[in-house]
Coordinates of C-alpha atoms in Angstrom, one line a residue:
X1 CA 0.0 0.0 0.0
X2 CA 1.1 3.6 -0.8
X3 CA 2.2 5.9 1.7
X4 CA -0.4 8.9 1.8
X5 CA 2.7 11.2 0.4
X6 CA 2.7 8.8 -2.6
X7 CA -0.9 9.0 -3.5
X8 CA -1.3 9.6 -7.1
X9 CA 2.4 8.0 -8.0
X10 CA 3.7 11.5 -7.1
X11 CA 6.0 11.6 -3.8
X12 CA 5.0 14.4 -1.4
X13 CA 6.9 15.9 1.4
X14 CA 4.9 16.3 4.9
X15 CA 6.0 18.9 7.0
X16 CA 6.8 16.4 9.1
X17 CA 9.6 14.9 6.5
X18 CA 10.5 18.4 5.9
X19 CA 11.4 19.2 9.4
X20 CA 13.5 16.1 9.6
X21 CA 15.3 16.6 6.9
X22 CA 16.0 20.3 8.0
X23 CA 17.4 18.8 11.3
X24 CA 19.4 16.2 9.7
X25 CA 21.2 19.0 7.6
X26 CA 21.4 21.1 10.6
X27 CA 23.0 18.3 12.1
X28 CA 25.2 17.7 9.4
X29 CA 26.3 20.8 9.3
X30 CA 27.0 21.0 13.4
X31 CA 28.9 17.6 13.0
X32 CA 31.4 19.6 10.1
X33 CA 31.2 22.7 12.0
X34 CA 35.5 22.9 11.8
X35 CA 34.7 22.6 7.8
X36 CA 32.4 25.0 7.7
X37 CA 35.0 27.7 9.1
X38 CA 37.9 26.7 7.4
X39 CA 36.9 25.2 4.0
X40 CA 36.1 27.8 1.3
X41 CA 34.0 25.4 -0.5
X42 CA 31.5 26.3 2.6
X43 CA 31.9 30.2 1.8
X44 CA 28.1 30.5 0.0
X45 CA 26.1 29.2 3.2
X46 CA 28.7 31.6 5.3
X47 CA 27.2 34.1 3.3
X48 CA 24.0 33.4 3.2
X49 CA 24.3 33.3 7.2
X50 CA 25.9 36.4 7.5
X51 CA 24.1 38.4 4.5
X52 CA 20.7 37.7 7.0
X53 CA 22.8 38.6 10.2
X54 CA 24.2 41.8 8.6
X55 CA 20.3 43.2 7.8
X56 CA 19.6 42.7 11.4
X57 CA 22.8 44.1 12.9
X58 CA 22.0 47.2 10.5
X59 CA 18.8 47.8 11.2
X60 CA 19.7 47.9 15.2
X61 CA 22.4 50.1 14.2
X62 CA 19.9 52.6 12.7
X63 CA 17.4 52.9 15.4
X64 CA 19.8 52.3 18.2
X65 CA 22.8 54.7 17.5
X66 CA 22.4 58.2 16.9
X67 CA 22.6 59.6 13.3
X68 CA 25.6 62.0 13.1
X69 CA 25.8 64.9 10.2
X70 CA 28.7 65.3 8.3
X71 CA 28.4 65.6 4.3
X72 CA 24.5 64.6 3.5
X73 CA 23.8 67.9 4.3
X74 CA 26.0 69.5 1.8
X75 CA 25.4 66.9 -0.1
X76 CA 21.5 67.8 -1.1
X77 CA 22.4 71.5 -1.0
X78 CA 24.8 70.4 -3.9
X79 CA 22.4 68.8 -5.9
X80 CA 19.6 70.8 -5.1
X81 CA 21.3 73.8 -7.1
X82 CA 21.5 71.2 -10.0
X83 CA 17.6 70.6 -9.5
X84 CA 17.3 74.2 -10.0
X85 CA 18.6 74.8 -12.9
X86 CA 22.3 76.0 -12.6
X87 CA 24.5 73.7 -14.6
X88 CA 27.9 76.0 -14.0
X89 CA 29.4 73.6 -12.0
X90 CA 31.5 76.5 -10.0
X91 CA 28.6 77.3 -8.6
X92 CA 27.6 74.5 -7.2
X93 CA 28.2 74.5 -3.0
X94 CA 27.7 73.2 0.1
X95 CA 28.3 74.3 4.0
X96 CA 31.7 71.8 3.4
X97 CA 32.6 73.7 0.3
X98 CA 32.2 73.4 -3.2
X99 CA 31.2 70.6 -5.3
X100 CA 34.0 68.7 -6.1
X101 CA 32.8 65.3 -7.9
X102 CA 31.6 64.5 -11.2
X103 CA 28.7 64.5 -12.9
X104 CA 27.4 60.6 -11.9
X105 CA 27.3 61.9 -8.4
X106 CA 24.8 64.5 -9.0
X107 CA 22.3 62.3 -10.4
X108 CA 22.6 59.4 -8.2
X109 CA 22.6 62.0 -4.8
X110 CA 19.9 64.0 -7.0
X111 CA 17.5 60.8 -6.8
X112 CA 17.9 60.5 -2.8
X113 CA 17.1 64.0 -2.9
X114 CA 13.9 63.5 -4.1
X115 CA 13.5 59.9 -2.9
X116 CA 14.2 61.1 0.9
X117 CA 11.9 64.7 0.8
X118 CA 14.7 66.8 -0.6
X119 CA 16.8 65.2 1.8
X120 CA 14.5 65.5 4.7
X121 CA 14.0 62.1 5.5
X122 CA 17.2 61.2 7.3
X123 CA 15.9 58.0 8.6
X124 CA 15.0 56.3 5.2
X125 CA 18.1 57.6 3.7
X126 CA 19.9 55.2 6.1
X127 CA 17.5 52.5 5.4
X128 CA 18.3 53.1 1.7
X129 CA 22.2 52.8 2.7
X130 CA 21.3 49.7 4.6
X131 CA 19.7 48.5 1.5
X132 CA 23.3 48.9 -0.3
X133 CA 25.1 47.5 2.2
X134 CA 23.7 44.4 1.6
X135 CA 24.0 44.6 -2.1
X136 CA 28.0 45.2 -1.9
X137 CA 28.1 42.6 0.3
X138 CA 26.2 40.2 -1.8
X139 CA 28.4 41.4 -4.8
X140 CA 31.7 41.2 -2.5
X141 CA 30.9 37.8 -1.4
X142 CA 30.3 36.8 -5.1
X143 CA 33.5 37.7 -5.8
X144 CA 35.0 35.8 -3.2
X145 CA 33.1 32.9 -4.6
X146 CA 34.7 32.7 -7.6
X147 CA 37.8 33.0 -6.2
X148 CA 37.3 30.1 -4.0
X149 CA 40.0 27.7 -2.5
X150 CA 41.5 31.1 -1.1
X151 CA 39.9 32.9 2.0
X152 CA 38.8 30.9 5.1
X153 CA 34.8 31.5 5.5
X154 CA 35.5 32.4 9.4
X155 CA 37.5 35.5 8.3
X156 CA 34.6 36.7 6.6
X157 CA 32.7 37.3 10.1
X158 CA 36.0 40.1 10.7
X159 CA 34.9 41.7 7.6
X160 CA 30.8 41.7 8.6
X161 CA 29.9 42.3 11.8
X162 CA 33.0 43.3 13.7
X163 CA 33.7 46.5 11.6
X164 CA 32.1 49.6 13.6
X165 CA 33.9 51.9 10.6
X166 CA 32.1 50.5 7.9
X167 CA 28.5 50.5 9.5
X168 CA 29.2 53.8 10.4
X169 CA 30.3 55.1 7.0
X170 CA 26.7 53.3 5.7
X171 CA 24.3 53.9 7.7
X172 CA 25.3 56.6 9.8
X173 CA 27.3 58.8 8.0
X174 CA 25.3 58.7 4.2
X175 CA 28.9 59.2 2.6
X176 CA 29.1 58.6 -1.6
X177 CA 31.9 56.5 -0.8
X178 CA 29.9 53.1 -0.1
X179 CA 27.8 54.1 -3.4
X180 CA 30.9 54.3 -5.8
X181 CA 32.2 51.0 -4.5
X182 CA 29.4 48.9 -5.0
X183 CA 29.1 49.9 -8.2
X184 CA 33.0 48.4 -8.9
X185 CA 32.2 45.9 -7.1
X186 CA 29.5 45.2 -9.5
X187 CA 32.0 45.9 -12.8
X188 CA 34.3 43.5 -11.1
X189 CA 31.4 40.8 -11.4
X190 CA 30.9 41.5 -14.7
X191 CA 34.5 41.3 -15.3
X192 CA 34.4 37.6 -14.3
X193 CA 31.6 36.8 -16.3
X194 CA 33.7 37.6 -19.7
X195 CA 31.3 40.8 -19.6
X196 CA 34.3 43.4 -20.4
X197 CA 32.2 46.4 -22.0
X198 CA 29.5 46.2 -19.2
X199 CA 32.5 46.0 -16.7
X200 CA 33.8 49.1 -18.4
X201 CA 30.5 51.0 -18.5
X202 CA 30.2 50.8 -14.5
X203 CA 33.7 50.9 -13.9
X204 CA 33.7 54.4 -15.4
X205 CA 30.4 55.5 -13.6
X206 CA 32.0 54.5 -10.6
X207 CA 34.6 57.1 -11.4
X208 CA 31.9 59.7 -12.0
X209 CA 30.5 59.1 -8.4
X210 CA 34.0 59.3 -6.6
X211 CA 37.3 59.3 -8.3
X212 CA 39.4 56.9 -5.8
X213 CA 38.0 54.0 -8.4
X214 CA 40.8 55.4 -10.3
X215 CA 43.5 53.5 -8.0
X216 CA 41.8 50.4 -9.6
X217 CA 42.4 51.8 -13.5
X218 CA 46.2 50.7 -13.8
X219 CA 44.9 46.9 -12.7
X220 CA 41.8 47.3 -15.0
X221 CA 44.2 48.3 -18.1
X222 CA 46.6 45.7 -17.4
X223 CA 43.9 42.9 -17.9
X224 CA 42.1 44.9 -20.6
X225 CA 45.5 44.3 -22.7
X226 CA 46.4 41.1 -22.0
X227 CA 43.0 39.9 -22.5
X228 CA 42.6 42.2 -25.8
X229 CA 46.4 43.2 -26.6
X230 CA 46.5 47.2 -27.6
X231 CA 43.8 47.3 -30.7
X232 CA 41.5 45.3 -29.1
X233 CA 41.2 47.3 -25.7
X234 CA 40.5 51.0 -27.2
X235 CA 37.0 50.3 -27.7
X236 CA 37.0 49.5 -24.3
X237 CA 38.9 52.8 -23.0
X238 CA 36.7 54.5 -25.7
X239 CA 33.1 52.9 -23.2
X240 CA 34.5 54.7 -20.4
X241 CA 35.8 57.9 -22.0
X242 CA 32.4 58.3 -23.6
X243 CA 30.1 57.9 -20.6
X244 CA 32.3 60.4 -18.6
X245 CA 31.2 62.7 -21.6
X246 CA 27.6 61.9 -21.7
X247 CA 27.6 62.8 -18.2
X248 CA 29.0 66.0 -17.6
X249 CA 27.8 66.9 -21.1
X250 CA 25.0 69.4 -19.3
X251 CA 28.2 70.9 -17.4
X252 CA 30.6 70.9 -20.3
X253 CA 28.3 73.1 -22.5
X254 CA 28.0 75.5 -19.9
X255 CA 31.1 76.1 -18.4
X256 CA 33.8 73.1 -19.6
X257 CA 37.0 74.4 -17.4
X258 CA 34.8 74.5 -14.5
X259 CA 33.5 71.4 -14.5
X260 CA 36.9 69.4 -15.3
X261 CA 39.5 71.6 -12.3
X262 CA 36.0 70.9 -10.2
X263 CA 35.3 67.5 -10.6
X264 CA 38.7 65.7 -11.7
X265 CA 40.7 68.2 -8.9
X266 CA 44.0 65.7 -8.8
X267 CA 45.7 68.3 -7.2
X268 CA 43.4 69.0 -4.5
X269 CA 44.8 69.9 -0.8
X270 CA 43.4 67.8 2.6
X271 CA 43.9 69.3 5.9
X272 CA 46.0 67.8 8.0
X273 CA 42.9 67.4 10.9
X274 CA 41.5 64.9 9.2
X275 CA 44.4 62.6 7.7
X276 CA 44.2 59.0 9.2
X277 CA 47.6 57.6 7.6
X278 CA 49.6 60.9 8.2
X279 CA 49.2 62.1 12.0
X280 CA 53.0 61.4 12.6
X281 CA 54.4 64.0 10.0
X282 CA 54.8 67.7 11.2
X283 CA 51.7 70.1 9.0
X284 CA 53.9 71.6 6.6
X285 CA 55.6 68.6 5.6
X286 CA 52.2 67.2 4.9
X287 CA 51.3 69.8 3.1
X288 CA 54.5 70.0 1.0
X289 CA 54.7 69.3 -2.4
X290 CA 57.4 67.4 -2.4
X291 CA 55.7 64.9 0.0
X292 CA 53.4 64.6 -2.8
X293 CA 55.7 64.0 -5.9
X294 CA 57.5 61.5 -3.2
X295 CA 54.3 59.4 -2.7
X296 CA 53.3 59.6 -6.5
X297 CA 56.6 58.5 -7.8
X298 CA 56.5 55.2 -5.1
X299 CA 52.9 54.6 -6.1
X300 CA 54.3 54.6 -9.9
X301 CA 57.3 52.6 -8.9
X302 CA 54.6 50.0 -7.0
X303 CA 53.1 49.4 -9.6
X304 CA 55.7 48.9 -12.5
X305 CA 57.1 46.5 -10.3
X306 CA 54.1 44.6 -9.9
X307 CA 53.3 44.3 -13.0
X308 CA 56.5 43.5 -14.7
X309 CA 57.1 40.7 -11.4
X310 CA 53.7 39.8 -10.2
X311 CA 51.0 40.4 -12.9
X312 CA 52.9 39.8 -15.9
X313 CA 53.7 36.1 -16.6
X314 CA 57.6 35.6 -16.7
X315 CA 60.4 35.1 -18.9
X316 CA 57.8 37.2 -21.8
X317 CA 58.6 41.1 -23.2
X318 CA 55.8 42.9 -21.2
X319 CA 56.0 44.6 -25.0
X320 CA 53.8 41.3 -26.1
X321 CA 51.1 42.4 -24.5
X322 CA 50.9 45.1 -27.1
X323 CA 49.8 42.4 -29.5
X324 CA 46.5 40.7 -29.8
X325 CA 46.6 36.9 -27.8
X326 CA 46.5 35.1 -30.7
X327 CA 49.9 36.9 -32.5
X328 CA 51.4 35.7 -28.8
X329 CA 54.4 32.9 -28.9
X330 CA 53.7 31.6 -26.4
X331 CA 49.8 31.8 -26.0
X332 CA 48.6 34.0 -23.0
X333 CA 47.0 32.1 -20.9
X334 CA 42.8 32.8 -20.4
X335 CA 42.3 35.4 -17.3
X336 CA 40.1 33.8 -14.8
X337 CA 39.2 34.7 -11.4
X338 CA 41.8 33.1 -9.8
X339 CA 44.3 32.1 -12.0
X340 CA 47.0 32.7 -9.6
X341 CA 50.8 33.1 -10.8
X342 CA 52.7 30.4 -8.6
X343 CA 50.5 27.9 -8.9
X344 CA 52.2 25.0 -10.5
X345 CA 51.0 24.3 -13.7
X346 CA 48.9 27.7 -14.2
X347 CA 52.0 29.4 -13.3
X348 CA 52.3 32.9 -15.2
X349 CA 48.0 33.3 -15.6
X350 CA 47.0 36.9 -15.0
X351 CA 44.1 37.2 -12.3
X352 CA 41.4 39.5 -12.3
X353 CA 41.0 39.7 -8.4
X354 CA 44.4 39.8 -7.8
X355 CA 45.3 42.4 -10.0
X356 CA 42.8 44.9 -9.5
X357 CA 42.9 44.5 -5.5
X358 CA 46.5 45.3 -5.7
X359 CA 46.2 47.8 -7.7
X360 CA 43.8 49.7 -5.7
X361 CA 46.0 48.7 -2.4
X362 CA 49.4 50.2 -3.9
X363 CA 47.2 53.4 -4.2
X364 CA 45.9 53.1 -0.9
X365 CA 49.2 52.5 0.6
X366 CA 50.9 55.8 -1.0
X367 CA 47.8 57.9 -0.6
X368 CA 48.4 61.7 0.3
X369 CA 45.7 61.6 2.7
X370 CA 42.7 58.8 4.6
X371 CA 39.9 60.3 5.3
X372 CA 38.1 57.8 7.8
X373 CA 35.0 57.3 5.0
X374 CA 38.2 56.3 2.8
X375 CA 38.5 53.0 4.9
X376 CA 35.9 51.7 2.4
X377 CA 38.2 52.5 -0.3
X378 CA 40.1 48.6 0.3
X379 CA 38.0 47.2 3.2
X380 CA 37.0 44.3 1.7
X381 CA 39.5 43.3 0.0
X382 CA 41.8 43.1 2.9
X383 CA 40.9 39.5 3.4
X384 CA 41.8 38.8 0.2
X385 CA 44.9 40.3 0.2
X386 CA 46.4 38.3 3.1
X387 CA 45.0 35.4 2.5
X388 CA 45.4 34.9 -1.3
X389 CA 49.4 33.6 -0.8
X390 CA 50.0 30.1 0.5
X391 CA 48.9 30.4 4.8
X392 CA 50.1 27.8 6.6
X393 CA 48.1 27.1 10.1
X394 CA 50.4 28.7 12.0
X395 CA 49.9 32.2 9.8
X396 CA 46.5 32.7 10.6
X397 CA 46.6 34.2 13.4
X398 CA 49.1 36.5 12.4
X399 CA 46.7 37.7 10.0
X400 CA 43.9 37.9 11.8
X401 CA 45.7 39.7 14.0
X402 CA 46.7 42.3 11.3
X403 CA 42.8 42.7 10.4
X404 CA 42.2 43.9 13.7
X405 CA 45.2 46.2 13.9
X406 CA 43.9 48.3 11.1
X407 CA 40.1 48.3 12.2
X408 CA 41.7 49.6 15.7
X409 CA 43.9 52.4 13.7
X410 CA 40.8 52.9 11.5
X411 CA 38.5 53.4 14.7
X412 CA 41.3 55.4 16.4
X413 CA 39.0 59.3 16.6
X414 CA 41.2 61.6 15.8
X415 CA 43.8 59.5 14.8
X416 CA 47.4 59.5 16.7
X417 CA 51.3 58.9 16.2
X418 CA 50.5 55.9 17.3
X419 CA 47.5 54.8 15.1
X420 CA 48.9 56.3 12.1
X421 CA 52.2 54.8 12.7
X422 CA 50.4 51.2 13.5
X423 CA 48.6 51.7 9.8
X424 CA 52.0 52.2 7.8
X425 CA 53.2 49.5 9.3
X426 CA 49.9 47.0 8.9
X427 CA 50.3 48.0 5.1
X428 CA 53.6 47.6 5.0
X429 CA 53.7 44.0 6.3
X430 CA 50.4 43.3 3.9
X431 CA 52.8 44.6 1.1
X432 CA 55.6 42.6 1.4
X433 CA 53.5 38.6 2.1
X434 CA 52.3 40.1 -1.3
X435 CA 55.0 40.6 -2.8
X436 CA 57.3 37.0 -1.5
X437 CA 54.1 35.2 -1.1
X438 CA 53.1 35.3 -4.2
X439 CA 56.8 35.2 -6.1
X440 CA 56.7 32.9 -9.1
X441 CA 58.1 29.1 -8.6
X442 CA 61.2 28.6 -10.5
X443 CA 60.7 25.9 -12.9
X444 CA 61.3 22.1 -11.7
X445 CA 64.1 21.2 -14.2
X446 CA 64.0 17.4 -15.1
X447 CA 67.3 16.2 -15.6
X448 CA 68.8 14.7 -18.3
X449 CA 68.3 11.3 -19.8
X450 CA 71.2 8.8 -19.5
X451 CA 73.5 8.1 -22.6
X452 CA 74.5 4.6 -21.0
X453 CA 72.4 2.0 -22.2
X454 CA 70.1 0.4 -19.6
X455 CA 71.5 -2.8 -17.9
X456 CA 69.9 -6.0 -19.4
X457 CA 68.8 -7.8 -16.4
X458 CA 70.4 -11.5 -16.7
X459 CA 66.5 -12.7 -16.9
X460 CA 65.3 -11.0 -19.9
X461 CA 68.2 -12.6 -21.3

């Protein structure tokens, strides 16, 4: 006789069967509970976990901590003159100053504006940052997915819940920052799916919300010509030259000078109150210029030597890249997401992750000034970063040990000696497991065959 969940010939599931079998995986998964922290294979139900954890932690941040103005403010008065109807983008301003971002920041802060009651509504403009918080995440975590076999899953509860910096800069703070990074986090998605003109488009109206993305750029033009080779990579440059234009095309009719020295400012001074990375240099030598040539010259220096020694596959004219793959002898290897240079046989495979999260860390590490919104900038990709070179058991804890150094100098209000000191030197020591940790294997050499003819054994004669 039939069970009554096989009436008909078609098996049904009772809740009764259902719940078992729920407890039987929860079981399972208490029973591999070591796995579960240690094996990236578990990394998408880690996610999953903390993903649903992260939307309650945020909404207790929201109503439990105290909202604290610092740039929203002069963030809708910003947009509110482009709502009515002055397009001369020196005249443009805030209570902080003038506006000095391009033109994708004025329409995605101009759609809060009228999404929050011209920027009344404080308390749904943090659920709406909550709302993106999850989003990065999601987008961060699917990155780290594809790059599996390389992070731990327990490290990823460091880069959730134990950050007070990052929830602040979300949901308590409203800053552009968080807004410009999930959108490159989103490129960087497309650029593991083989989606390289999407990944472009985003990538470049990342730069128009804030232009840090552009520490990613030398990474993101490194892949674009291995991948393409010189011909084949100017469309690409031409995606995201063309949707800077489209944007600040309003602005460029009007007043073209002011919008460029306004928006794409390089030379643009900090003050010294706020610098995070900096606190142990006298004012005026932060403020010197020759500070700043000194920095730019060791972030250019970075990151020819990481390409010609980390990024580029050896023993090969980084000329070749110049040339479309197939004209290559030998053949470049495909870009994946983790085709990681000293591993064995995929030695001398360019990786997307790793090249555009070093990239943006070499930036990072020779900026002229952190702000403490900045800390978004390369926060997560820090786990990444030190755990993407071989970790032996011992090693962890030396690393989880630098991810909380860094959250302390990063939580450190206003920053010190000390602190700022403490960060140079986290960075520092993040540099150089990059740099030996991930140093190409010399080739096995197998040695040469014998001229001696092999012994005849006495019973094969």
């Amino acid at each position: 006789r039939l069970r009554p969940e096989t009436w008909n010939g078609t098996e049904r599931h009772s809740p009764a069967m259902a719940a078992g079998w729920g407890t039987a995986a929860l079981r399972r998964v208490w029973r591999e509970r070591r796995a579960v922290l240690l094996e990236p294979s578990y990394t998408p139900l880690v996610a999953a976990c903390l993903c649903l954890a992260e939307g309650g932690v945020n909404l207790w941040v929201i109503r439990r901590v105290p909202y604290t103005e610092i740039d929203w403010r002069a963030y809708m008065q910003e947009v509110e003159g482009f709502a009515n109807g002055t397009l001369d983008y020196t005249r443009l301003k805030g209570d902080t100053g003038p506006l000095v971002y391009p033109a994708g920041f004025v329409y995605i802060f101009l759609g809060l504006y009228y999404a929050t009651g011209r920027g009344s509504d404080i308390r749904l403009a943090q659920y709406l940052f909550a709302g993106l918080y999850l989003i990065n995440l999601l987008l961060v975590f699917r990155i780290y997915c594809r790059a599996n076999k390389v992070v731990p899953p327990y490290v990823f509860f460091f880069m959730c819940c134990a950050s007070y910096r990052i929830h602040s800069i979300f949901v308590l703070r409203l800053f552009n920052d968080p807004v410009a990074m999930a959108i490159l986090f989103l490129a960087i998605n497309l650029f593991l799916e083989e989606h390289w003109s999407w990944g472009c488009l985003l990538f470049s109206l990342a730069v128009s919300v804030k232009m840090n993305i552009l520490l990613f750029a030398p990474g993101l033009l490194f892949l674009l010509l291995q991948r393409f080779g010189l011909l084949g990579c100017i469309p690409k440059l031409c995606i995201c030259a063309m949707l800077q234009v489209l944007l600040g095309l309003p602005f460029l009719l009007v007043n073209p000078v002011g919008y460029l020295t306004r928006s794409f400012d390089l030379g643009r001074q900090f003050q010294f109150k706020w610098t995070v990375n900096w606190r142990f240099l006298p004012e005026e030598v932060f403020q010197n210029r020759v500070f700043h040539i000194t920095l730019l010259l060791a972030h250019l220096a970075g990151l020819g030597l990481f390409a010609l020694h980390r990024w580029h596959r050896p023993k090969e004219s980084i000329l070749a890249l110049l040339k479309a793959p197939a004209q290559r002898k030998p053949a470049s290897p495909p870009l994946t997401a983790n085709n990681i240079l000293w591993q064995g046989e995929q030695q001398g495979g360019a990786q997307i992750v790793f090249v555009l999260f070093s990239s943006n860390f070499l930036g990072v590490c020779c900026s002229r000034s952190l702000h403490y919104q900045f800390y978004v900038w390369y926060f997560h990709t820090l786990p990444y970063l030190l755990w993407c070179t071989p970790t032996t058991k011992i090693a962890h804890m030396p690393k989880v040990l630098l991810l909380g150094v860094i959250e302390l100098c990063w939580n450190t209000y206003p920053s010190t000696v000390c602190s700022s000191l403490s960060l140079h030197i986290c960075h520092g020591l993040v540099l150089l497991q990059l740099w030996y940790g991930t140093a190409p294997t010399p080739a096995t050499r197998t040695p040469p065959p014998s001229r001696r003819p092999a012994a005849v054994s006495k019973k094969a004669q």
